[in-house]
Amino acid sequence: MNQDHLYASLEPVGNLPNIFLVADGMGGHKAGGYASSCAVETILDEAGVCPDEAAEQILTRAIRRANEVIACRAGEDERFAGMGTTVVAACIEQGELIAANVGDSRLYVIHDDSIEQVTEDHSLVQEMVKYGGINKEEARVHPNKNIITRAVGLEQELQVDCFRKMLHPGDRVLLCSDGLTDMLEDEQIRRIIDKKKDVRSAAEKLVKAANDNGGRDNIAVIVIDPFT
Protein backbone atom coordinates (compact mmCIF):
# COMPACT_ATOMS: atom_id res chain seq x y z
CA MET A 1 0.00 0.00 0.00
CA ASN A 2 1.36 3.41 -0.96
CA GLN A 3 1.28 5.77 2.02
CA ASP A 4 3.19 8.54 0.22
CA HIS A 5 1.42 11.39 -1.53
CA LEU A 6 2.85 14.23 -3.60
CA TYR A 7 1.69 17.26 -5.52
CA ALA A 8 3.36 19.81 -7.78
CA SER A 9 1.92 22.93 -9.41
CA LEU A 10 3.80 25.52 -11.42
CA GLU A 11 0.67 27.67 -11.35
CA PRO A 12 -0.28 29.97 -8.43
CA VAL A 13 -2.20 28.55 -5.48
CA GLY A 14 -3.76 31.50 -3.67
CA ASN A 15 -0.95 33.93 -2.91
CA LEU A 16 1.74 31.32 -3.55
CA PRO A 17 3.34 31.52 -7.01
CA ASN A 18 3.70 27.70 -7.12
CA ILE A 19 3.72 24.80 -4.68
CA PHE A 20 5.44 21.44 -4.22
CA LEU A 21 4.42 18.90 -1.56
CA VAL A 22 5.55 15.47 -0.36
CA ALA A 23 3.81 13.67 2.52
CA ASP A 24 4.65 10.27 4.00
CA GLY A 25 1.82 8.80 6.06
CA MET A 26 1.95 6.47 9.03
CA GLY A 27 -0.66 4.30 10.66
CA GLY A 28 -2.13 0.83 10.22
CA HIS A 29 -4.57 -0.36 7.56
CA LYS A 30 -5.55 2.60 5.34
CA ALA A 31 -4.73 5.28 7.93
CA GLY A 32 -1.31 6.29 6.65
CA GLY A 33 -2.45 6.67 3.07
CA TYR A 34 -5.45 8.68 4.21
CA ALA A 35 -3.32 10.93 6.43
CA SER A 36 -0.88 11.82 3.65
CA SER A 37 -3.56 12.45 1.02
CA CYS A 38 -5.66 14.44 3.51
CA ALA A 39 -2.64 16.57 4.40
CA VAL A 40 -1.93 17.43 0.78
CA GLU A 41 -5.57 18.21 -0.01
CA THR A 42 -6.01 20.33 3.12
CA ILE A 43 -2.78 22.26 2.53
CA LEU A 44 -3.87 23.08 -1.01
CA ASP A 45 -7.34 24.14 0.12
CA GLU A 46 -6.02 26.31 2.94
CA ALA A 47 -3.24 27.86 0.85
CA GLY A 48 -5.81 28.73 -1.80
CA VAL A 49 -7.84 30.93 0.55
CA CYS A 50 -5.17 32.10 3.03
CA PRO A 51 -5.10 35.92 3.19
CA ASP A 52 -1.44 36.05 4.25
CA GLU A 53 1.10 37.19 1.67
CA ALA A 54 4.35 35.81 3.10
CA ALA A 55 4.99 32.28 1.88
CA GLU A 56 6.20 31.05 5.29
CA GLN A 57 2.98 32.17 6.93
CA ILE A 58 0.84 30.57 4.23
CA LEU A 59 2.65 27.23 4.38
CA THR A 60 2.70 27.21 8.19
CA ARG A 61 -1.00 28.01 8.46
CA ALA A 62 -1.89 25.40 5.83
CA ILE A 63 0.16 22.65 7.50
CA ARG A 64 -1.32 23.47 10.90
CA ARG A 65 -4.79 23.27 9.40
CA ALA A 66 -3.93 19.82 8.03
CA ASN A 67 -2.84 18.85 11.55
CA GLU A 68 -6.27 19.84 12.89
CA VAL A 69 -8.22 18.04 10.17
CA ILE A 70 -6.27 14.78 10.49
CA ALA A 71 -6.48 14.80 14.29
CA CYS A 72 -10.24 15.40 14.12
CA ARG A 73 -10.73 12.55 11.66
CA ALA A 74 -8.63 10.22 13.83
CA GLY A 75 -10.80 11.07 16.83
CA GLU A 76 -14.01 10.32 14.92
CA ASP A 77 -13.08 6.90 13.54
CA GLU A 78 -11.08 4.31 15.48
CA ARG A 79 -9.74 2.88 12.22
CA PHE A 80 -7.71 6.07 11.85
CA ALA A 81 -6.62 6.41 15.48
CA GLY A 82 -2.97 7.40 15.82
CA MET A 83 -2.48 8.24 12.16
CA GLY A 84 -0.15 11.02 11.10
CA THR A 85 2.09 12.12 8.28
CA THR A 86 5.28 13.93 7.49
CA VAL A 87 5.10 16.97 5.21
CA VAL A 88 7.73 18.85 3.28
CA ALA A 89 6.42 21.82 1.30
CA ALA A 90 8.08 24.42 -0.88
CA CYS A 91 7.54 27.26 -3.30
CA ILE A 92 9.97 29.30 -5.38
CA GLU A 93 9.51 33.04 -5.57
CA GLN A 94 11.76 35.32 -7.62
CA GLY A 95 14.69 32.93 -7.41
CA GLU A 96 14.27 32.25 -3.70
CA LEU A 97 13.27 28.92 -2.19
CA ILE A 98 10.83 28.94 0.71
CA ALA A 99 10.42 25.58 2.43
CA ALA A 100 8.53 24.17 5.41
CA ASN A 101 8.68 20.74 7.00
CA VAL A 102 7.36 18.48 9.74
CA GLY A 103 8.85 14.99 10.18
CA ASP A 104 11.66 13.36 8.23
CA SER A 105 10.74 13.92 4.59
CA ARG A 106 13.47 16.12 3.18
CA LEU A 107 14.31 18.97 0.85
CA TYR A 108 17.74 19.22 -0.77
CA VAL A 109 19.44 21.73 -3.05
CA ILE A 110 21.93 20.19 -5.47
CA HIS A 111 24.49 22.17 -7.45
CA ASP A 112 27.32 20.57 -9.46
CA ASP A 113 29.50 18.78 -6.88
CA SER A 114 27.52 19.75 -3.77
CA ILE A 115 24.33 18.62 -2.10
CA GLU A 116 22.76 20.44 0.85
CA GLN A 117 19.95 19.16 3.05
CA VAL A 118 17.96 22.33 3.72
CA THR A 119 15.34 20.83 6.04
CA GLU A 120 16.14 19.20 9.38
CA ASP A 121 14.68 15.80 10.25
CA HIS A 122 12.36 15.65 13.24
CA SER A 123 13.51 12.20 14.28
CA LEU A 124 15.01 10.39 17.23
CA VAL A 125 18.34 9.74 15.53
CA GLN A 126 18.61 13.38 14.39
CA GLU A 127 18.23 14.42 18.04
CA MET A 128 21.01 11.97 18.89
CA VAL A 129 23.24 13.41 16.15
CA LYS A 130 22.45 16.96 17.22
CA TYR A 131 23.53 16.34 20.79
CA GLY A 132 26.58 14.28 19.92
CA GLY A 133 25.31 10.81 20.78
CA ILE A 134 26.01 9.36 17.32
CA ASN A 135 27.39 10.60 13.99
CA LYS A 136 25.57 10.80 10.65
CA GLU A 137 27.00 7.51 9.41
CA GLU A 138 25.78 5.71 12.52
CA ALA A 139 22.38 7.42 12.20
CA ARG A 140 21.86 5.90 8.73
CA VAL A 141 21.93 2.34 10.09
CA HIS A 142 20.51 2.95 13.56
CA PRO A 143 17.61 0.56 14.40
CA ASN A 144 15.45 3.52 15.50
CA LYS A 145 16.16 5.71 12.47
CA ASN A 146 12.50 5.78 11.39
CA ILE A 147 11.10 6.99 14.73
CA ILE A 148 9.99 10.55 14.17
CA THR A 149 9.50 13.11 16.93
CA ARG A 150 7.01 15.39 15.18
CA ALA A 151 4.18 14.59 12.77
CA VAL A 152 1.15 16.28 11.22
CA GLY A 153 -2.01 14.98 12.88
CA LEU A 154 -0.40 14.01 16.18
CA GLU A 155 0.40 17.38 17.75
CA GLN A 156 -1.83 19.63 19.83
CA GLU A 157 0.23 22.69 18.91
CA LEU A 158 2.21 21.85 15.81
CA GLN A 159 5.58 23.51 15.29
CA VAL A 160 6.46 23.97 11.62
CA ASP A 161 10.07 24.70 10.61
CA CYS A 162 10.56 27.17 7.75
CA PHE A 163 13.62 27.96 5.64
CA ARG A 164 14.62 30.47 2.96
CA LYS A 165 17.47 30.01 0.51
CA MET A 166 18.52 31.94 -2.59
CA LEU A 167 18.86 29.72 -5.65
CA HIS A 168 21.35 30.08 -8.48
CA PRO A 169 21.42 28.93 -12.12
CA GLY A 170 22.27 25.24 -12.22
CA ASP A 171 20.62 24.46 -8.89
CA ARG A 172 18.21 21.55 -8.65
CA VAL A 173 15.71 21.18 -5.80
CA LEU A 174 14.66 17.76 -4.51
CA LEU A 175 11.73 16.95 -2.21
CA CYS A 176 11.52 13.32 -1.11
CA SER A 177 10.20 10.85 1.44
CA ASP A 178 12.51 8.67 3.52
CA GLY A 179 11.85 5.80 1.14
CA LEU A 180 14.55 7.46 -0.99
CA THR A 181 17.02 8.59 1.67
CA ASP A 182 16.93 5.28 3.57
CA MET A 183 18.14 3.54 0.42
CA LEU A 184 20.53 6.11 -1.05
CA GLU A 185 23.26 8.21 0.52
CA ASP A 186 23.35 11.93 -0.22
CA GLU A 187 26.32 11.57 -2.56
CA GLN A 188 24.51 8.91 -4.59
CA ILE A 189 21.53 11.25 -4.90
CA ARG A 190 23.78 14.09 -6.03
CA ARG A 191 25.46 12.00 -8.72
CA ILE A 192 22.15 10.80 -10.16
CA ILE A 193 20.66 14.28 -10.35
CA ASP A 194 23.90 15.80 -11.65
CA LYS A 195 24.19 13.29 -14.49
CA LYS A 196 20.65 13.72 -15.75
CA LYS A 197 19.76 16.98 -17.47
CA ASP A 198 16.03 16.21 -17.61
CA VAL A 199 14.28 16.42 -14.21
CA ARG A 200 11.79 13.66 -15.06
CA SER A 201 14.61 11.30 -15.98
CA ALA A 202 16.44 12.22 -12.78
CA ALA A 203 13.36 11.51 -10.68
CA GLU A 204 12.77 8.16 -12.38
CA LYS A 205 16.41 7.16 -11.95
CA LEU A 206 16.31 8.07 -8.23
CA VAL A 207 13.30 5.80 -7.69
CA LYS A 208 14.92 2.98 -9.67
CA ALA A 209 18.18 3.27 -7.72
CA ALA A 210 16.36 3.21 -4.39
CA ASN A 211 14.40 0.13 -5.46
CA ASP A 212 17.58 -1.55 -6.72
CA ASN A 213 19.14 -0.93 -3.29
CA GLY A 214 16.29 -2.69 -1.49
CA GLY A 215 13.24 -0.47 -1.87
CA ARG A 216 11.89 -1.26 1.59
CA ASP A 217 9.40 1.64 1.62
CA ASN A 218 7.30 3.79 -0.67
CA ILE A 219 9.42 6.31 -2.58
CA ALA A 220 8.16 9.79 -3.47
CA VAL A 221 10.34 12.37 -5.21
CA ILE A 222 9.91 15.76 -6.85
CA VAL A 223 12.88 17.21 -8.78
CA ILE A 224 12.72 20.88 -9.75
CA ASP A 225 14.86 22.95 -12.08
CA PRO A 226 13.98 26.50 -10.97
CA PHE A 227 15.48 28.22 -13.97
CA THR A 228 13.83 26.44 -16.89
CSV table of C-alpha atoms in Angstrom, one decimal:
chain,number,residue,atom,x,y,z
A,1,MET,CA,0.0,0.0,0.0
A,2,ASN,CA,1.4,3.4,-1.0
A,3,GLN,CA,1.3,5.8,2.0
A,4,ASP,CA,3.2,8.5,0.2
A,5,HIS,CA,1.4,11.4,-1.5
A,6,LEU,CA,2.8,14.2,-3.6
A,7,TYR,CA,1.7,17.3,-5.5
A,8,ALA,CA,3.4,19.8,-7.8
A,9,SER,CA,1.9,22.9,-9.4
A,10,LEU,CA,3.8,25.5,-11.4
A,11,GLU,CA,0.7,27.7,-11.4
A,12,PRO,CA,-0.3,30.0,-8.4
A,13,VAL,CA,-2.2,28.6,-5.5
A,14,GLY,CA,-3.8,31.5,-3.7
A,15,ASN,CA,-0.9,33.9,-2.9
A,16,LEU,CA,1.7,31.3,-3.5
A,17,PRO,CA,3.3,31.5,-7.0
A,18,ASN,CA,3.7,27.7,-7.1
A,19,ILE,CA,3.7,24.8,-4.7
A,20,PHE,CA,5.4,21.4,-4.2
A,21,LEU,CA,4.4,18.9,-1.6
A,22,VAL,CA,5.6,15.5,-0.4
A,23,ALA,CA,3.8,13.7,2.5
A,24,ASP,CA,4.7,10.3,4.0
A,25,GLY,CA,1.8,8.8,6.1
A,26,MET,CA,2.0,6.5,9.0
A,27,GLY,CA,-0.7,4.3,10.7
A,28,GLY,CA,-2.1,0.8,10.2
A,29,HIS,CA,-4.6,-0.4,7.6
A,30,LYS,CA,-5.6,2.6,5.3
A,31,ALA,CA,-4.7,5.3,7.9
A,32,GLY,CA,-1.3,6.3,6.7
A,33,GLY,CA,-2.4,6.7,3.1
A,34,TYR,CA,-5.4,8.7,4.2
A,35,ALA,CA,-3.3,10.9,6.4
A,36,SER,CA,-0.9,11.8,3.7
A,37,SER,CA,-3.6,12.5,1.0
A,38,CYS,CA,-5.7,14.4,3.5
A,39,ALA,CA,-2.6,16.6,4.4
A,40,VAL,CA,-1.9,17.4,0.8
A,41,GLU,CA,-5.6,18.2,0.0
A,42,THR,CA,-6.0,20.3,3.1
A,43,ILE,CA,-2.8,22.3,2.5
A,44,LEU,CA,-3.9,23.1,-1.0
A,45,ASP,CA,-7.3,24.1,0.1
A,46,GLU,CA,-6.0,26.3,2.9
A,47,ALA,CA,-3.2,27.9,0.9
A,48,GLY,CA,-5.8,28.7,-1.8
A,49,VAL,CA,-7.8,30.9,0.5
A,50,CYS,CA,-5.2,32.1,3.0
A,51,PRO,CA,-5.1,35.9,3.2
A,52,ASP,CA,-1.4,36.1,4.2
A,53,GLU,CA,1.1,37.2,1.7
A,54,ALA,CA,4.4,35.8,3.1
A,55,ALA,CA,5.0,32.3,1.9
A,56,GLU,CA,6.2,31.1,5.3
A,57,GLN,CA,3.0,32.2,6.9
A,58,ILE,CA,0.8,30.6,4.2
A,59,LEU,CA,2.6,27.2,4.4
A,60,THR,CA,2.7,27.2,8.2
A,61,ARG,CA,-1.0,28.0,8.5
A,62,ALA,CA,-1.9,25.4,5.8
A,63,ILE,CA,0.2,22.6,7.5
A,64,ARG,CA,-1.3,23.5,10.9
A,65,ARG,CA,-4.8,23.3,9.4
A,66,ALA,CA,-3.9,19.8,8.0
A,67,ASN,CA,-2.8,18.8,11.6
A,68,GLU,CA,-6.3,19.8,12.9
A,69,VAL,CA,-8.2,18.0,10.2
A,70,ILE,CA,-6.3,14.8,10.5
A,71,ALA,CA,-6.5,14.8,14.3
A,72,CYS,CA,-10.2,15.4,14.1
A,73,ARG,CA,-10.7,12.5,11.7
A,74,ALA,CA,-8.6,10.2,13.8
A,75,GLY,CA,-10.8,11.1,16.8
A,76,GLU,CA,-14.0,10.3,14.9
A,77,ASP,CA,-13.1,6.9,13.5
A,78,GLU,CA,-11.1,4.3,15.5
A,79,ARG,CA,-9.7,2.9,12.2
A,80,PHE,CA,-7.7,6.1,11.9
A,81,ALA,CA,-6.6,6.4,15.5
A,82,GLY,CA,-3.0,7.4,15.8
A,83,MET,CA,-2.5,8.2,12.2
A,84,GLY,CA,-0.2,11.0,11.1
A,85,THR,CA,2.1,12.1,8.3
A,86,THR,CA,5.3,13.9,7.5
A,87,VAL,CA,5.1,17.0,5.2
A,88,VAL,CA,7.7,18.9,3.3
A,89,ALA,CA,6.4,21.8,1.3
A,90,ALA,CA,8.1,24.4,-0.9
A,91,CYS,CA,7.5,27.3,-3.3
A,92,ILE,CA,10.0,29.3,-5.4
A,93,GLU,CA,9.5,33.0,-5.6
A,94,GLN,CA,11.8,35.3,-7.6
A,95,GLY,CA,14.7,32.9,-7.4
A,96,GLU,CA,14.3,32.3,-3.7
A,97,LEU,CA,13.3,28.9,-2.2
A,98,ILE,CA,10.8,28.9,0.7
A,99,ALA,CA,10.4,25.6,2.4
A,100,ALA,CA,8.5,24.2,5.4
A,101,ASN,CA,8.7,20.7,7.0
A,102,VAL,CA,7.4,18.5,9.7
A,103,GLY,CA,8.9,15.0,10.2
A,104,ASP,CA,11.7,13.4,8.2
A,105,SER,CA,10.7,13.9,4.6
A,106,ARG,CA,13.5,16.1,3.2
A,107,LEU,CA,14.3,19.0,0.8
A,108,TYR,CA,17.7,19.2,-0.8
A,109,VAL,CA,19.4,21.7,-3.0
A,110,ILE,CA,21.9,20.2,-5.5
A,111,HIS,CA,24.5,22.2,-7.4
A,112,ASP,CA,27.3,20.6,-9.5
A,113,ASP,CA,29.5,18.8,-6.9
A,114,SER,CA,27.5,19.8,-3.8
A,115,ILE,CA,24.3,18.6,-2.1
A,116,GLU,CA,22.8,20.4,0.9
A,117,GLN,CA,20.0,19.2,3.0
A,118,VAL,CA,18.0,22.3,3.7
A,119,THR,CA,15.3,20.8,6.0
A,120,GLU,CA,16.1,19.2,9.4
A,121,ASP,CA,14.7,15.8,10.2
A,122,HIS,CA,12.4,15.6,13.2
A,123,SER,CA,13.5,12.2,14.3
A,124,LEU,CA,15.0,10.4,17.2
A,125,VAL,CA,18.3,9.7,15.5
A,126,GLN,CA,18.6,13.4,14.4
A,127,GLU,CA,18.2,14.4,18.0
A,128,MET,CA,21.0,12.0,18.9
A,129,VAL,CA,23.2,13.4,16.2
A,130,LYS,CA,22.5,17.0,17.2
A,131,TYR,CA,23.5,16.3,20.8
A,132,GLY,CA,26.6,14.3,19.9
A,133,GLY,CA,25.3,10.8,20.8
A,134,ILE,CA,26.0,9.4,17.3
A,135,ASN,CA,27.4,10.6,14.0
A,136,LYS,CA,25.6,10.8,10.7
A,137,GLU,CA,27.0,7.5,9.4
A,138,GLU,CA,25.8,5.7,12.5
A,139,ALA,CA,22.4,7.4,12.2
A,140,ARG,CA,21.9,5.9,8.7
A,141,VAL,CA,21.9,2.3,10.1
A,142,HIS,CA,20.5,3.0,13.6
A,143,PRO,CA,17.6,0.6,14.4
A,144,ASN,CA,15.5,3.5,15.5
A,145,LYS,CA,16.2,5.7,12.5
A,146,ASN,CA,12.5,5.8,11.4
A,147,ILE,CA,11.1,7.0,14.7
A,148,ILE,CA,10.0,10.6,14.2
A,149,THR,CA,9.5,13.1,16.9
A,150,ARG,CA,7.0,15.4,15.2
A,151,ALA,CA,4.2,14.6,12.8
A,152,VAL,CA,1.2,16.3,11.2
A,153,GLY,CA,-2.0,15.0,12.9
A,154,LEU,CA,-0.4,14.0,16.2
A,155,GLU,CA,0.4,17.4,17.7
A,156,GLN,CA,-1.8,19.6,19.8
A,157,GLU,CA,0.2,22.7,18.9
A,158,LEU,CA,2.2,21.9,15.8
A,159,GLN,CA,5.6,23.5,15.3
A,160,VAL,CA,6.5,24.0,11.6
A,161,ASP,CA,10.1,24.7,10.6
A,162,CYS,CA,10.6,27.2,7.7
A,163,PHE,CA,13.6,28.0,5.6
A,164,ARG,CA,14.6,30.5,3.0
A,165,LYS,CA,17.5,30.0,0.5
A,166,MET,CA,18.5,31.9,-2.6
A,167,LEU,CA,18.9,29.7,-5.6
A,168,HIS,CA,21.4,30.1,-8.5
A,169,PRO,CA,21.4,28.9,-12.1
A,170,GLY,CA,22.3,25.2,-12.2
A,171,ASP,CA,20.6,24.5,-8.9
A,172,ARG,CA,18.2,21.6,-8.6
A,173,VAL,CA,15.7,21.2,-5.8
A,174,LEU,CA,14.7,17.8,-4.5
A,175,LEU,CA,11.7,16.9,-2.2
A,176,CYS,CA,11.5,13.3,-1.1
A,177,SER,CA,10.2,10.9,1.4
A,178,ASP,CA,12.5,8.7,3.5
A,179,GLY,CA,11.9,5.8,1.1
A,180,LEU,CA,14.5,7.5,-1.0
A,181,THR,CA,17.0,8.6,1.7
A,182,ASP,CA,16.9,5.3,3.6
A,183,MET,CA,18.1,3.5,0.4
A,184,LEU,CA,20.5,6.1,-1.1
A,185,GLU,CA,23.3,8.2,0.5
A,186,ASP,CA,23.4,11.9,-0.2
A,187,GLU,CA,26.3,11.6,-2.6
A,188,GLN,CA,24.5,8.9,-4.6
A,189,ILE,CA,21.5,11.2,-4.9
A,190,ARG,CA,23.8,14.1,-6.0
A,191,ARG,CA,25.5,12.0,-8.7
A,192,ILE,CA,22.1,10.8,-10.2
A,193,ILE,CA,20.7,14.3,-10.4
A,194,ASP,CA,23.9,15.8,-11.7
A,195,LYS,CA,24.2,13.3,-14.5
A,196,LYS,CA,20.6,13.7,-15.8
A,197,LYS,CA,19.8,17.0,-17.5
A,198,ASP,CA,16.0,16.2,-17.6
A,199,VAL,CA,14.3,16.4,-14.2
A,200,ARG,CA,11.8,13.7,-15.1
A,201,SER,CA,14.6,11.3,-16.0
A,202,ALA,CA,16.4,12.2,-12.8
A,203,ALA,CA,13.4,11.5,-10.7
A,204,GLU,CA,12.8,8.2,-12.4
A,205,LYS,CA,16.4,7.2,-12.0
A,206,LEU,CA,16.3,8.1,-8.2
A,207,VAL,CA,13.3,5.8,-7.7
A,208,LYS,CA,14.9,3.0,-9.7
A,209,ALA,CA,18.2,3.3,-7.7
A,210,ALA,CA,16.4,3.2,-4.4
A,211,ASN,CA,14.4,0.1,-5.5
A,212,ASP,CA,17.6,-1.5,-6.7
A,213,ASN,CA,19.1,-0.9,-3.3
A,214,GLY,CA,16.3,-2.7,-1.5
A,215,GLY,CA,13.2,-0.5,-1.9
A,216,ARG,CA,11.9,-1.3,1.6
A,217,ASP,CA,9.4,1.6,1.6
A,218,ASN,CA,7.3,3.8,-0.7
A,219,ILE,CA,9.4,6.3,-2.6
A,220,ALA,CA,8.2,9.8,-3.5
A,221,VAL,CA,10.3,12.4,-5.2
A,222,ILE,CA,9.9,15.8,-6.9
A,223,VAL,CA,12.9,17.2,-8.8
A,224,ILE,CA,12.7,20.9,-9.8
A,225,ASP,CA,14.9,22.9,-12.1
A,226,PRO,CA,14.0,26.5,-11.0
A,227,PHE,CA,15.5,28.2,-14.0
A,228,THR,CA,13.8,26.4,-16.9
